[in-house]
JSON list of C-alpha atoms in Angstrom, two decimals:
[
{"chain": "A", "resi": 1285, "resn": "MET", "atom": "CA", "xyz": [51.62, 86.07, 113.04]},
{"chain": "A", "resi": 1286, "resn": "ASP", "atom": "CA", "xyz": [51.98, 88.32, 110.01]},
{"chain": "A", "resi": 1287, "resn": "GLU", "atom": "CA", "xyz": [53.93, 90.83, 112.11]},
{"chain": "A", "resi": 1288, "resn": "LYS", "atom": "CA", "xyz": [56.33, 88.10, 113.25]},
{"chain": "A", "resi": 1289, "resn": "MET", "atom": "CA", "xyz": [56.87, 86.93, 109.68]},
{"chain": "A", "resi": 1290, "resn": "ASP", "atom": "CA", "xyz": [57.54, 90.50, 108.57]},
{"chain": "A", "resi": 1291, "resn": "THR", "atom": "CA", "xyz": [60.05, 90.92, 111.39]},
{"chain": "A", "resi": 1292, "resn": "GLN", "atom": "CA", "xyz": [61.78, 87.67, 110.49]},
{"chain": "A", "resi": 1293, "resn": "GLU", "atom": "CA", "xyz": [61.88, 88.61, 106.82]},
{"chain": "A", "resi": 1294, "resn": "ASP", "atom": "CA", "xyz": [63.44, 91.96, 107.70]},
{"chain": "A", "resi": 1295, "resn": "GLY", "atom": "CA", "xyz": [66.04, 90.16, 109.76]},
{"chain": "A", "resi": 1296, "resn": "ILE", "atom": "CA", "xyz": [66.82, 87.75, 106.95]},
{"chain": "A", "resi": 1297, "resn": "MET", "atom": "CA", "xyz": [67.24, 90.61, 104.52]},
{"chain": "A", "resi": 1298, "resn": "LYS", "atom": "CA", "xyz": [69.58, 92.35, 106.94]},
{"chain": "A", "resi": 1299, "resn": "ALA", "atom": "CA", "xyz": [71.56, 89.15, 107.45]},
{"chain": "A", "resi": 1300, "resn": "THR", "atom": "CA", "xyz": [71.85, 88.67, 103.71]},
{"chain": "A", "resi": 1301, "resn": "GLU", "atom": "CA", "xyz": [73.11, 92.22, 103.24]},
{"chain": "A", "resi": 1302, "resn": "GLU", "atom": "CA", "xyz": [75.65, 91.74, 106.03]},
{"chain": "A", "resi": 1303, "resn": "LEU", "atom": "CA", "xyz": [76.85, 88.54, 104.38]},
{"chain": "A", "resi": 1304, "resn": "LYS", "atom": "CA", "xyz": [77.34, 90.43, 101.12]},
{"chain": "A", "resi": 1305, "resn": "ASP", "atom": "CA", "xyz": [79.34, 93.13, 102.87]},
{"chain": "A", "resi": 1306, "resn": "MET", "atom": "CA", "xyz": [81.54, 90.89, 105.03]},
{"chain": "A", "resi": 1307, "resn": "GLU", "atom": "CA", "xyz": [85.23, 91.00, 104.14]},
{"chain": "A", "resi": 1308, "resn": "CYS", "atom": "CA", "xyz": [85.51, 87.23, 104.43]},
{"chain": "A", "resi": 1309, "resn": "ASN", "atom": "CA", "xyz": [82.16, 86.05, 103.18]},
{"chain": "A", "resi": 1310, "resn": "ASP", "atom": "CA", "xyz": [82.53, 82.46, 102.05]},
{"chain": "A", "resi": 1311, "resn": "VAL", "atom": "CA", "xyz": [79.19, 81.10, 103.19]},
{"chain": "A", "resi": 1312, "resn": "ASP", "atom": "CA", "xyz": [80.25, 77.57, 102.29]},
{"chain": "A", "resi": 1313, "resn": "ALA", "atom": "CA", "xyz": [82.97, 77.71, 104.95]},
{"chain": "A", "resi": 1314, "resn": "TYR", "atom": "CA", "xyz": [80.48, 78.03, 107.80]},
{"chain": "A", "resi": 1315, "resn": "GLY", "atom": "CA", "xyz": [78.31, 75.37, 109.32]},
{"chain": "A", "resi": 1316, "resn": "ASP", "atom": "CA", "xyz": [75.62, 77.60, 110.80]},
{"chain": "A", "resi": 1317, "resn": "ALA", "atom": "CA", "xyz": [74.81, 81.14, 111.81]},
{"chain": "A", "resi": 1318, "resn": "ASP", "atom": "CA", "xyz": [76.71, 80.89, 115.13]},
{"chain": "A", "resi": 1319, "resn": "ASP", "atom": "CA", "xyz": [80.00, 80.71, 113.23]},
{"chain": "A", "resi": 1320, "resn": "LEU", "atom": "CA", "xyz": [79.45, 83.99, 111.39]},
{"chain": "A", "resi": 1321, "resn": "GLU", "atom": "CA", "xyz": [80.71, 87.35, 112.65]},
{"chain": "A", "resi": 1322, "resn": "MET", "atom": "CA", "xyz": [77.74, 89.72, 112.41]},
{"chain": "A", "resi": 1323, "resn": "GLY", "atom": "CA", "xyz": [75.33, 91.72, 114.50]},
{"chain": "A", "resi": 1324, "resn": "ASP", "atom": "CA", "xyz": [73.15, 90.04, 117.14]},
{"chain": "A", "resi": 1325, "resn": "GLU", "atom": "CA", "xyz": [69.91, 90.90, 115.35]},
{"chain": "A", "resi": 1326, "resn": "ALA", "atom": "CA", "xyz": [71.17, 89.41, 112.09]},
{"chain": "A", "resi": 1327, "resn": "ARG", "atom": "CA", "xyz": [72.48, 86.30, 113.85]},
{"chain": "A", "resi": 1328, "resn": "ASP", "atom": "CA", "xyz": [69.20, 85.75, 115.69]},
{"chain": "A", "resi": 1329, "resn": "SER", "atom": "CA", "xyz": [67.33, 85.93, 112.40]},
{"chain": "A", "resi": 1330, "resn": "LEU", "atom": "CA", "xyz": [69.67, 83.47, 110.75]},
{"chain": "A", "resi": 1331, "resn": "GLN", "atom": "CA", "xyz": [69.29, 81.06, 113.65]},
{"chain": "A", "resi": 1332, "resn": "GLU", "atom": "CA", "xyz": [65.57, 80.98, 112.89]},
{"chain": "A", "resi": 1333, "resn": "LEU", "atom": "CA", "xyz": [66.19, 79.97, 109.30]},
{"chain": "A", "resi": 1334, "resn": "ASN", "atom": "CA", "xyz": [65.42, 76.35, 108.57]},
{"chain": "A", "resi": 1335, "resn": "SER", "atom": "CA", "xyz": [67.95, 74.24, 106.69]},
{"chain": "A", "resi": 1336, "resn": "GLU", "atom": "CA", "xyz": [66.16, 74.77, 103.39]},
{"chain": "A", "resi": 1337, "resn": "LEU", "atom": "CA", "xyz": [66.50, 78.55, 103.54]},
{"chain": "A", "resi": 1338, "resn": "TRP", "atom": "CA", "xyz": [70.12, 78.32, 104.67]},
{"chain": "A", "resi": 1339, "resn": "ASP", "atom": "CA", "xyz": [70.84, 76.08, 101.68]},
{"chain": "A", "resi": 1340, "resn": "ARG", "atom": "CA", "xyz": [69.10, 78.59, 99.42]},
{"chain": "A", "resi": 1341, "resn": "LEU", "atom": "CA", "xyz": [71.37, 81.33, 100.76]},
{"chain": "A", "resi": 1342, "resn": "ARG", "atom": "CA", "xyz": [74.40, 79.21, 99.92]},
{"chain": "A", "resi": 1343, "resn": "GLU", "atom": "CA", "xyz": [73.02, 78.60, 96.43]},
{"chain": "A", "resi": 1344, "resn": "GLU", "atom": "CA", "xyz": [72.44, 82.33, 96.00]},
{"chain": "A", "resi": 1345, "resn": "LYS", "atom": "CA", "xyz": [76.11, 82.96, 96.62]},
{"chain": "A", "resi": 1346, "resn": "LYS", "atom": "CA", "xyz": [77.08, 80.31, 94.08]},
{"chain": "A", "resi": 1347, "resn": "SER", "atom": "CA", "xyz": [74.71, 81.59, 91.39]},
{"chain": "A", "resi": 1348, "resn": "GLN", "atom": "CA", "xyz": [75.42, 85.30, 91.95]},
{"chain": "A", "resi": 1349, "resn": "PRO", "atom": "CA", "xyz": [78.99, 85.50, 93.28]},
{"chain": "A", "resi": 1350, "resn": "SER", "atom": "CA", "xyz": [79.31, 89.13, 92.25]},
{"chain": "A", "resi": 1351, "resn": "MET", "atom": "CA", "xyz": [76.76, 90.03, 94.90]},
{"chain": "A", "resi": 1352, "resn": "PHE", "atom": "CA", "xyz": [79.03, 88.63, 97.61]},
{"chain": "A", "resi": 1353, "resn": "VAL", "atom": "CA", "xyz": [82.40, 90.11, 96.62]},
{"chain": "A", "resi": 1354, "resn": "SER", "atom": "CA", "xyz": [84.40, 91.36, 99.58]},
{"chain": "A", "resi": 1355, "resn": "GLY", "atom": "CA", "xyz": [86.26, 94.64, 99.69]},
{"chain": "A", "resi": 1356, "resn": "TRP", "atom": "CA", "xyz": [89.56, 92.71, 99.67]},
{"chain": "A", "resi": 1357, "resn": "GLU", "atom": "CA", "xyz": [88.57, 90.72, 96.59]},
{"chain": "A", "resi": 1358, "resn": "GLU", "atom": "CA", "xyz": [87.53, 93.92, 94.86]},
{"chain": "A", "resi": 1359, "resn": "ASP", "atom": "CA", "xyz": [91.01, 95.34, 95.42]},
{"chain": "A", "resi": 1360, "resn": "GLU", "atom": "CA", "xyz": [92.71, 92.20, 94.16]},
{"chain": "A", "resi": 1361, "resn": "THR", "atom": "CA", "xyz": [90.61, 91.61, 91.07]},
{"chain": "A", "resi": 1362, "resn": "GLY", "atom": "CA", "xyz": [89.54, 95.11, 90.16]},
{"chain": "A", "resi": 1363, "resn": "LEU", "atom": "CA", "xyz": [92.41, 97.44, 90.91]},
{"chain": "A", "resi": 1364, "resn": "GLU", "atom": "CA", "xyz": [95.74, 95.63, 91.00]},
{"chain": "A", "resi": 1365, "resn": "PRO", "atom": "CA", "xyz": [96.00, 94.62, 87.33]},
{"chain": "A", "resi": 1366, "resn": "GLY", "atom": "CA", "xyz": [94.63, 97.94, 86.13]},
{"chain": "A", "resi": 1367, "resn": "ASP", "atom": "CA", "xyz": [91.14, 98.51, 84.77]},
{"chain": "A", "resi": 1368, "resn": "PRO", "atom": "CA", "xyz": [91.17, 97.83, 81.01]},
{"chain": "A", "resi": 1369, "resn": "GLU", "atom": "CA", "xyz": [88.15, 100.10, 80.60]},
{"chain": "A", "resi": 1370, "resn": "LYS", "atom": "CA", "xyz": [90.11, 103.15, 81.61]},
{"chain": "A", "resi": 1371, "resn": "ASP", "atom": "CA", "xyz": [91.30, 105.22, 78.68]},
{"chain": "A", "resi": 1372, "resn": "SER", "atom": "CA", "xyz": [94.90, 105.35, 79.90]},
{"chain": "A", "resi": 1373, "resn": "GLU", "atom": "CA", "xyz": [95.12, 101.57, 80.19]},
{"chain": "A", "resi": 1374, "resn": "LYS", "atom": "CA", "xyz": [93.48, 101.10, 76.81]},
{"chain": "A", "resi": 1375, "resn": "PHE", "atom": "CA", "xyz": [95.93, 103.50, 75.23]},
{"chain": "A", "resi": 1376, "resn": "LEU", "atom": "CA", "xyz": [98.95, 101.82, 76.83]},
{"chain": "A", "resi": 1377, "resn": "THR", "atom": "CA", "xyz": [97.75, 98.39, 75.76]},
{"chain": "A", "resi": 1378, "resn": "ALA", "atom": "CA", "xyz": [97.06, 99.57, 72.22]},
{"chain": "A", "resi": 1379, "resn": "ALA", "atom": "CA", "xyz": [100.59, 100.99, 72.02]},
{"chain": "A", "resi": 1380, "resn": "GLU", "atom": "CA", "xyz": [102.13, 97.73, 73.21]},
{"chain": "A", "resi": 1381, "resn": "HIS", "atom": "CA", "xyz": [100.14, 95.74, 70.65]},
{"chain": "A", "resi": 1382, "resn": "GLY", "atom": "CA", "xyz": [100.68, 98.16, 67.79]},
{"chain": "A", "resi": 1383, "resn": "ASP", "atom": "CA", "xyz": [96.98, 98.95, 67.43]},
{"chain": "A", "resi": 1384, "resn": "LEU", "atom": "CA", "xyz": [97.35, 102.20, 65.52]},
{"chain": "A", "resi": 1385, "resn": "ALA", "atom": "CA", "xyz": [93.67, 102.58, 64.71]},
{"chain": "A", "resi": 1386, "resn": "THR", "atom": "CA", "xyz": [92.73, 102.60, 68.39]},
{"chain": "A", "resi": 1387, "resn": "LEU", "atom": "CA", "xyz": [95.60, 104.92, 69.27]},
{"chain": "A", "resi": 1388, "resn": "GLN", "atom": "CA", "xyz": [94.67, 107.44, 66.59]},
{"chain": "A", "resi": 1389, "resn": "THR", "atom": "CA", "xyz": [90.99, 107.42, 67.53]},
{"chain": "A", "resi": 1390, "resn": "MET", "atom": "CA", "xyz": [91.69, 107.89, 71.23]},
{"chain": "A", "resi": 1391, "resn": "PHE", "atom": "CA", "xyz": [94.38, 110.50, 70.63]},
{"chain": "A", "resi": 1392, "resn": "GLY", "atom": "CA", "xyz": [91.91, 112.50, 68.54]},
{"chain": "A", "resi": 1393, "resn": "LYS", "atom": "CA", "xyz": [89.65, 112.73, 71.57]},
{"chain": "A", "resi": 1394, "resn": "ASN", "atom": "CA", "xyz": [92.33, 113.25, 74.23]},
{"chain": "A", "resi": 1395, "resn": "SER", "atom": "CA", "xyz": [95.92, 114.12, 73.30]},
{"chain": "A", "resi": 1396, "resn": "ASN", "atom": "CA", "xyz": [96.98, 113.93, 76.97]},
{"chain": "A", "resi": 1397, "resn": "LEU", "atom": "CA", "xyz": [96.94, 110.15, 76.63]},
{"chain": "A", "resi": 1398, "resn": "LEU", "atom": "CA", "xyz": [100.46, 110.44, 75.18]},
{"chain": "A", "resi": 1399, "resn": "CYS", "atom": "CA", "xyz": [101.58, 110.96, 78.78]},
{"chain": "A", "resi": 1400, "resn": "ALA", "atom": "CA", "xyz": [99.68, 107.97, 80.20]},
{"chain": "A", "resi": 1401, "resn": "ARG", "atom": "CA", "xyz": [101.69, 105.85, 82.64]},
{"chain": "A", "resi": 1402, "resn": "ASP", "atom": "CA", "xyz": [101.36, 102.36, 84.02]},
{"chain": "A", "resi": 1403, "resn": "ARG", "atom": "CA", "xyz": [102.21, 101.57, 87.64]},
{"chain": "A", "resi": 1404, "resn": "ASP", "atom": "CA", "xyz": [105.93, 101.28, 86.74]},
{"chain": "A", "resi": 1405, "resn": "PHE", "atom": "CA", "xyz": [105.76, 104.65, 84.95]},
{"chain": "A", "resi": 1406, "resn": "TYR", "atom": "CA", "xyz": [106.10, 103.16, 81.47]},
{"chain": "A", "resi": 1407, "resn": "THR", "atom": "CA", "xyz": [104.59, 105.44, 78.81]},
{"chain": "A", "resi": 1408, "resn": "PRO", "atom": "CA", "xyz": [102.87, 104.36, 75.59]},
{"chain": "A", "resi": 1409, "resn": "LEU", "atom": "CA", "xyz": [106.18, 105.00, 73.81]},
{"chain": "A", "resi": 1410, "resn": "HIS", "atom": "CA", "xyz": [108.04, 102.71, 76.22]},
{"chain": "A", "resi": 1411, "resn": "ARG", "atom": "CA", "xyz": [105.44, 99.99, 75.76]},
{"chain": "A", "resi": 1412, "resn": "ALA", "atom": "CA", "xyz": [105.59, 100.21, 71.97]},
{"chain": "A", "resi": 1413, "resn": "ALA", "atom": "CA", "xyz": [109.40, 100.28, 72.00]},
{"chain": "A", "resi": 1414, "resn": "TYR", "atom": "CA", "xyz": [110.03, 97.24, 74.14]},
{"chain": "A", "resi": 1415, "resn": "ASN", "atom": "CA", "xyz": [107.51, 95.27, 72.08]},
{"chain": "A", "resi": 1416, "resn": "ASN", "atom": "CA", "xyz": [109.23, 96.34, 68.84]},
{"chain": "A", "resi": 1417, "resn": "GLN", "atom": "CA", "xyz": [106.20, 98.12, 67.37]},
{"chain": "A", "resi": 1418, "resn": "VAL", "atom": "CA", "xyz": [108.11, 100.17, 64.81]},
{"chain": "A", "resi": 1419, "resn": "GLU", "atom": "CA", "xyz": [105.18, 101.88, 63.06]},
{"chain": "A", "resi": 1420, "resn": "THR", "atom": "CA", "xyz": [103.59, 102.71, 66.39]},
{"chain": "A", "resi": 1421, "resn": "VAL", "atom": "CA", "xyz": [106.81, 104.30, 67.64]},
{"chain": "A", "resi": 1422, "resn": "LYS", "atom": "CA", "xyz": [107.04, 106.35, 64.44]},
{"chain": "A", "resi": 1423, "resn": "TRP", "atom": "CA", "xyz": [103.50, 107.60, 64.88]},
{"chain": "A", "resi": 1424, "resn": "LEU", "atom": "CA", "xyz": [103.87, 108.36, 68.59]},
{"chain": "A", "resi": 1425, "resn": "LEU", "atom": "CA", "xyz": [107.02, 110.38, 67.92]},
{"chain": "A", "resi": 1426, "resn": "SER", "atom": "CA", "xyz": [105.29, 112.22, 65.05]},
{"chain": "A", "resi": 1427, "resn": "VAL", "atom": "CA", "xyz": [102.48, 113.41, 67.32]},
{"chain": "A", "resi": 1428, "resn": "GLY", "atom": "CA", "xyz": [104.78, 114.59, 70.09]},
{"chain": "A", "resi": 1429, "resn": "ALA", "atom": "CA", "xyz": [105.45, 111.67, 72.44]},
{"chain": "A", "resi": 1430, "resn": "ASP", "atom": "CA", "xyz": [108.44, 112.51, 74.67]},
{"chain": "A", "resi": 1431, "resn": "PRO", "atom": "CA", "xyz": [111.21, 109.86, 74.43]},
{"chain": "A", "resi": 1432, "resn": "SER", "atom": "CA", "xyz": [113.04, 111.33, 77.42]},
{"chain": "A", "resi": 1433, "resn": "LEU", "atom": "CA", "xyz": [110.34, 110.40, 79.95]},
{"chain": "A", "resi": 1434, "resn": "ARG", "atom": "CA", "xyz": [111.54, 107.84, 82.47]},
{"chain": "A", "resi": 1435, "resn": "THR", "atom": "CA", "xyz": [110.18, 104.78, 84.21]},
{"chain": "A", "resi": 1436, "resn": "GLU", "atom": "CA", "xyz": [110.31, 104.19, 87.94]},
{"chain": "A", "resi": 1437, "resn": "ASP", "atom": "CA", "xyz": [113.85, 102.81, 87.46]},
{"chain": "A", "resi": 1438, "resn": "GLY", "atom": "CA", "xyz": [114.90, 105.79, 85.39]},
{"chain": "A", "resi": 1439, "resn": "TRP", "atom": "CA", "xyz": [114.75, 104.03, 82.01]},
{"chain": "A", "resi": 1440, "resn": "THR", "atom": "CA", "xyz": [114.17, 106.13, 78.93]},
{"chain": "A", "resi": 1441, "resn": "VAL", "atom": "CA", "xyz": [112.59, 104.66, 75.81]},
{"chain": "A", "resi": 1442, "resn": "LEU", "atom": "CA", "xyz": [116.10, 104.09, 74.40]},
{"chain": "A", "resi": 1443, "resn": "HIS", "atom": "CA", "xyz": [116.94, 101.96, 77.45]},
{"chain": "A", "resi": 1444, "resn": "SER", "atom": "CA", "xyz": [113.86, 99.81, 76.81]},
{"chain": "A", "resi": 1445, "resn": "ALA", "atom": "CA", "xyz": [114.52, 99.39, 73.09]},
{"chain": "A", "resi": 1446, "resn": "SER", "atom": "CA", "xyz": [118.20, 98.58, 73.68]},
{"chain": "A", "resi": 1447, "resn": "CYS", "atom": "CA", "xyz": [117.44, 96.03, 76.37]},
{"chain": "A", "resi": 1448, "resn": "TRP", "atom": "CA", "xyz": [115.06, 94.11, 74.11]},
{"chain": "A", "resi": 1449, "resn": "GLY", "atom": "CA", "xyz": [117.14, 94.28, 70.94]},
{"chain": "A", "resi": 1450, "resn": "ALA", "atom": "CA", "xyz": [114.65, 96.47, 69.08]},
{"chain": "A", "resi": 1451, "resn": "TYR", "atom": "CA", "xyz": [117.35, 97.89, 66.82]},
{"chain": "A", "resi": 1452, "resn": "ARG", "atom": "CA", "xyz": [115.00, 99.56, 64.32]},
{"chain": "A", "resi": 1453, "resn": "ILE", "atom": "CA", "xyz": [113.49, 101.54, 67.16]},
{"chain": "A", "resi": 1454, "resn": "VAL", "atom": "CA", "xyz": [116.95, 102.29, 68.55]},
{"chain": "A", "resi": 1455, "resn": "GLY", "atom": "CA", "xyz": [117.79, 103.77, 65.15]},
{"chain": "A", "resi": 1456, "resn": "LEU", "atom": "CA", "xyz": [114.59, 105.84, 65.09]},
{"chain": "A", "resi": 1457, "resn": "LEU", "atom": "CA", "xyz": [115.25, 107.23, 68.54]},
{"chain": "A", "resi": 1458, "resn": "LEU", "atom": "CA", "xyz": [118.86, 108.11, 67.76]},
{"chain": "A", "resi": 1459, "resn": "GLN", "atom": "CA", "xyz": [117.73, 109.89, 64.59]},
{"chain": "A", "resi": 1460, "resn": "HIS", "atom": "CA", "xyz": [115.24, 111.73, 66.78]},
{"chain": "A", "resi": 1461, "resn": "GLY", "atom": "CA", "xyz": [118.16, 113.11, 68.83]},
{"chain": "A", "resi": 1462, "resn": "VAL", "atom": "CA", "xyz": [117.85, 110.98, 71.96]},
{"chain": "A", "resi": 1463, "resn": "ASP", "atom": "CA", "xyz": [120.94, 110.99, 74.20]},
{"chain": "A", "resi": 1464, "resn": "VAL", "atom": "CA", "xyz": [122.86, 107.79, 73.51]},
{"chain": "A", "resi": 1465, "resn": "ASN", "atom": "CA", "xyz": [124.56, 108.03, 76.93]},
{"chain": "A", "resi": 1466, "resn": "CYS", "atom": "CA", "xyz": [121.43, 108.63, 79.02]},
{"chain": "A", "resi": 1467, "resn": "ARG", "atom": "CA", "xyz": [121.64, 107.05, 82.49]},
{"chain": "A", "resi": 1468, "resn": "SER", "atom": "CA", "xyz": [119.13, 105.07, 84.51]},
{"chain": "A", "resi": 1469, "resn": "ASN", "atom": "CA", "xyz": [118.85, 105.25, 88.29]},
{"chain": "A", "resi": 1470, "resn": "GLY", "atom": "CA", "xyz": [121.55, 102.58, 88.43]},
{"chain": "A", "resi": 1471, "resn": "ASP", "atom": "CA", "xyz": [123.76, 104.56, 86.02]},
{"chain": "A", "resi": 1472, "resn": "LEU", "atom": "CA", "xyz": [123.10, 102.08, 83.23]},
{"chain": "A", "resi": 1473, "resn": "THR", "atom": "CA", "xyz": [123.45, 103.39, 79.69]},
{"chain": "A", "resi": 1474, "resn": "PRO", "atom": "CA", "xyz": [121.59, 101.87, 76.74]},
{"chain": "A", "resi": 1475, "resn": "LEU", "atom": "CA", "xyz": [124.87, 100.20, 75.77]},
{"chain": "A", "resi": 1476, "resn": "HIS", "atom": "CA", "xyz": [125.12, 98.47, 79.17]},
{"chain": "A", "resi": 1477, "resn": "LEU", "atom": "CA", "xyz": [121.64, 97.07, 78.62]},
{"chain": "A", "resi": 1478, "resn": "ALA", "atom": "CA", "xyz": [122.25, 96.05, 75.01]},
{"chain": "A", "resi": 1479, "resn": "VAL", "atom": "CA", "xyz": [125.42, 94.17, 75.96]},
{"chain": "A", "resi": 1480, "resn": "ASN", "atom": "CA", "xyz": [123.56, 92.35, 78.72]},
{"chain": "A", "resi": 1481, "resn": "SER", "atom": "CA", "xyz": [120.42, 91.74, 76.61]},
{"chain": "A", "resi": 1482, "resn": "ALA", "atom": "CA", "xyz": [118.67, 88.40, 76.39]},
{"chain": "A", "resi": 1483, "resn": "ALA", "atom": "CA", "xyz": [117.36, 89.26, 72.92]},
{"chain": "A", "resi": 1484, "resn": "ASP", "atom": "CA", "xyz": [117.98, 87.18, 69.81]},
{"chain": "A", "resi": 1485, "resn": "SER", "atom": "CA", "xyz": [121.72, 87.24, 69.01]},
{"chain": "A", "resi": 1486, "resn": "GLU", "atom": "CA", "xyz": [121.34, 88.98, 65.64]},
{"chain": "A", "resi": 1487, "resn": "ASN", "atom": "CA", "xyz": [119.05, 91.66, 67.07]},
{"chain": "A", "resi": 1488, "resn": "GLN", "atom": "CA", "xyz": [121.35, 92.16, 70.05]},
{"chain": "A", "resi": 1489, "resn": "LEU", "atom": "CA", "xyz": [124.47, 92.60, 67.91]},
{"chain": "A", "resi": 1490, "resn": "THR", "atom": "CA", "xyz": [122.71, 94.96, 65.50]},
{"chain": "A", "resi": 1491, "resn": "THR", "atom": "CA", "xyz": [121.47, 97.05, 68.43]},
{"chain": "A", "resi": 1492, "resn": "ILE", "atom": "CA", "xyz": [125.00, 97.26, 69.84]},
{"chain": "A", "resi": 1493, "resn": "LYS", "atom": "CA", "xyz": [126.38, 98.33, 66.46]},
{"chain": "A", "resi": 1494, "resn": "TYR", "atom": "CA", "xyz": [123.73, 101.05, 66.11]},
{"chain": "A", "resi": 1495, "resn": "LEU", "atom": "CA", "xyz": [124.70, 102.43, 69.51]},
{"chain": "A", "resi": 1496, "resn": "LEU", "atom": "CA", "xyz": [128.45, 102.19, 68.85]},
{"chain": "A", "resi": 1497, "resn": "ASP", "atom": "CA", "xyz": [128.08, 104.01, 65.52]},
{"chain": "A", "resi": 1498, "resn": "THR", "atom": "CA", "xyz": [126.48, 107.00, 67.25]},
{"chain": "A", "resi": 1499, "resn": "PRO", "atom": "CA", "xyz": [128.80, 109.99, 67.64]},
{"chain": "A", "resi": 1500, "resn": "GLY", "atom": "CA", "xyz": [129.71, 110.64, 71.26]},
{"chain": "A", "resi": 1501, "resn": "ILE", "atom": "CA", "xyz": [129.03, 107.11, 72.54]},
{"chain": "A", "resi": 1502, "resn": "ASP", "atom": "CA", "xyz": [130.78, 106.60, 75.88]},
{"chain": "A", "resi": 1503, "resn": "MET", "atom": "CA", "xyz": [132.16, 103.07, 75.98]},
{"chain": "A", "resi": 1504, "resn": "ALA", "atom": "CA", "xyz": [133.87, 103.75, 79.30]},
{"chain": "A", "resi": 1505, "resn": "ALA", "atom": "CA", "xyz": [130.67, 104.68, 81.17]},
{"chain": "A", "resi": 1506, "resn": "LEU", "atom": "CA", "xyz": [130.52, 103.11, 84.65]},
{"chain": "A", "resi": 1507, "resn": "ASN", "atom": "CA", "xyz": [127.34, 101.82, 86.20]},
{"chain": "A", "resi": 1508, "resn": "LYS", "atom": "CA", "xyz": [126.82, 101.92, 89.98]},
{"chain": "A", "resi": 1509, "resn": "ALA", "atom": "CA", "xyz": [128.62, 98.59, 90.27]},
{"chain": "A", "resi": 1510, "resn": "GLY", "atom": "CA", "xyz": [131.66, 100.16, 88.63]},
{"chain": "A", "resi": 1511, "resn": "GLU", "atom": "CA", "xyz": [131.28, 98.17, 85.40]},
{"chain": "A", "resi": 1512, "resn": "THR", "atom": "CA", "xyz": [131.79, 99.40, 81.86]},
{"chain": "A", "resi": 1513, "resn": "PRO", "atom": "CA", "xyz": [129.92, 97.85, 78.93]},
{"chain": "A", "resi": 1514, "resn": "LEU", "atom": "CA", "xyz": [133.12, 95.98, 78.02]},
{"chain": "A", "resi": 1515, "resn": "VAL", "atom": "CA", "xyz": [133.29, 94.41, 81.49]},
{"chain": "A", "resi": 1516, "resn": "LEU", "atom": "CA", "xyz": [129.71, 93.20, 81.07]},
{"chain": "A", "resi": 1517, "resn": "ALA", "atom": "CA", "xyz": [130.53, 91.96, 77.57]},
{"chain": "A", "resi": 1518, "resn": "ARG", "atom": "CA", "xyz": [133.09, 89.53, 78.99]},
{"chain": "A", "resi": 1519, "resn": "ARG", "atom": "CA", "xyz": [130.22, 87.66, 80.61]},
{"chain": "A", "resi": 1520, "resn": "ALA", "atom": "CA", "xyz": [128.19, 87.70, 77.38]},
{"chain": "A", "resi": 1521, "resn": "PRO", "atom": "CA", "xyz": [128.58, 85.47, 74.29]},
{"chain": "A", "resi": 1522, "resn": "PRO", "atom": "CA", "xyz": [132.04, 85.89, 72.65]},
{"chain": "A", "resi": 1523, "resn": "GLU", "atom": "CA", "xyz": [130.72, 87.77, 69.63]},
{"chain": "A", "resi": 1524, "resn": "VAL", "atom": "CA", "xyz": [129.46, 90.58, 71.88]},
{"chain": "A", "resi": 1525, "resn": "SER", "atom": "CA", "xyz": [132.90, 91.13, 73.39]},
{"chain": "A", "resi": 1526, "resn": "GLU", "atom": "CA", "xyz": [134.47, 90.94, 69.93]},
{"chain": "A", "resi": 1527, "resn": "VAL", "atom": "CA", "xyz": [132.22, 93.71, 68.59]},
{"chain": "A", "resi": 1528, "resn": "LEU", "atom": "CA", "xyz": [133.09, 96.07, 71.45]},
{"chain": "A", "resi": 1529, "resn": "THR", "atom": "CA", "xyz": [136.80, 95.28, 71.25]},
{"chain": "A", "resi": 1530, "resn": "ARG", "atom": "CA", "xyz": [136.80, 95.94, 67.52]},
{"chain": "A", "resi": 1531, "resn": "TYR", "atom": "CA", "xyz": [135.14, 99.33, 68.04]},
{"chain": "A", "resi": 1532, "resn": "LEU", "atom": "CA", "xyz": [137.64, 100.23, 70.75]},
{"chain": "A", "resi": 1533, "resn": "LYS", "atom": "CA", "xyz": [140.44, 99.73, 68.25]},
{"chain": "A", "resi": 1534, "resn": "ARG", "atom": "CA", "xyz": [138.94, 102.09, 65.71]},
{"chain": "A", "resi": 1535, "resn": "PRO", "atom": "CA", "xyz": [141.22, 105.01, 64.75]}
]
């Protein structure tokens, strides 16, 4: 009798472990052990379970769901968004939020974090720039962050700042010697993006003026669709087109 109970207990434990490891393991979706895909030994053991034990197994899943996470769920919830505990993700997030204290502490321990990338290849400097974190951008540049690094779409930090109307950061980058005519994979210049920006009107116009005031600005640059910034400006609010037209008429 004792031997039989031990055997049954071993089978139950094995069944439980198999349930935890199954890729689709929603116990509540099954009526009984016959509906579950598992080994014969485990199924036989589950068939011997009375309704009370089967209910307990269901309750175990509800009370300790982390013990029954499938490999697919692990990918979806653990890997896709990025693990916030990883230093690179922490550093990127701190840059985006302007958390200088965290950035400085982490940089002191690992200066390579300046080159951290997210899955779209945005660097800490990109993240700070598009979120208009002026002091963070100043600090990142001061410790050697490279503004010429590109995203998956070939955007430099100046592209990001121009697109989001972060004119103070545009000014900082231009003072830092960044190429005002740098091209993305689609041959977009920062001016193309500024003209087509959805930023606040005042910020957009100021960004455009900063770019136009930079020596060597190419107002005739063509993107891959064959459009100049002025062509794009004709589809923008009237004041955008007026600014570009006025600069074209400069002596």
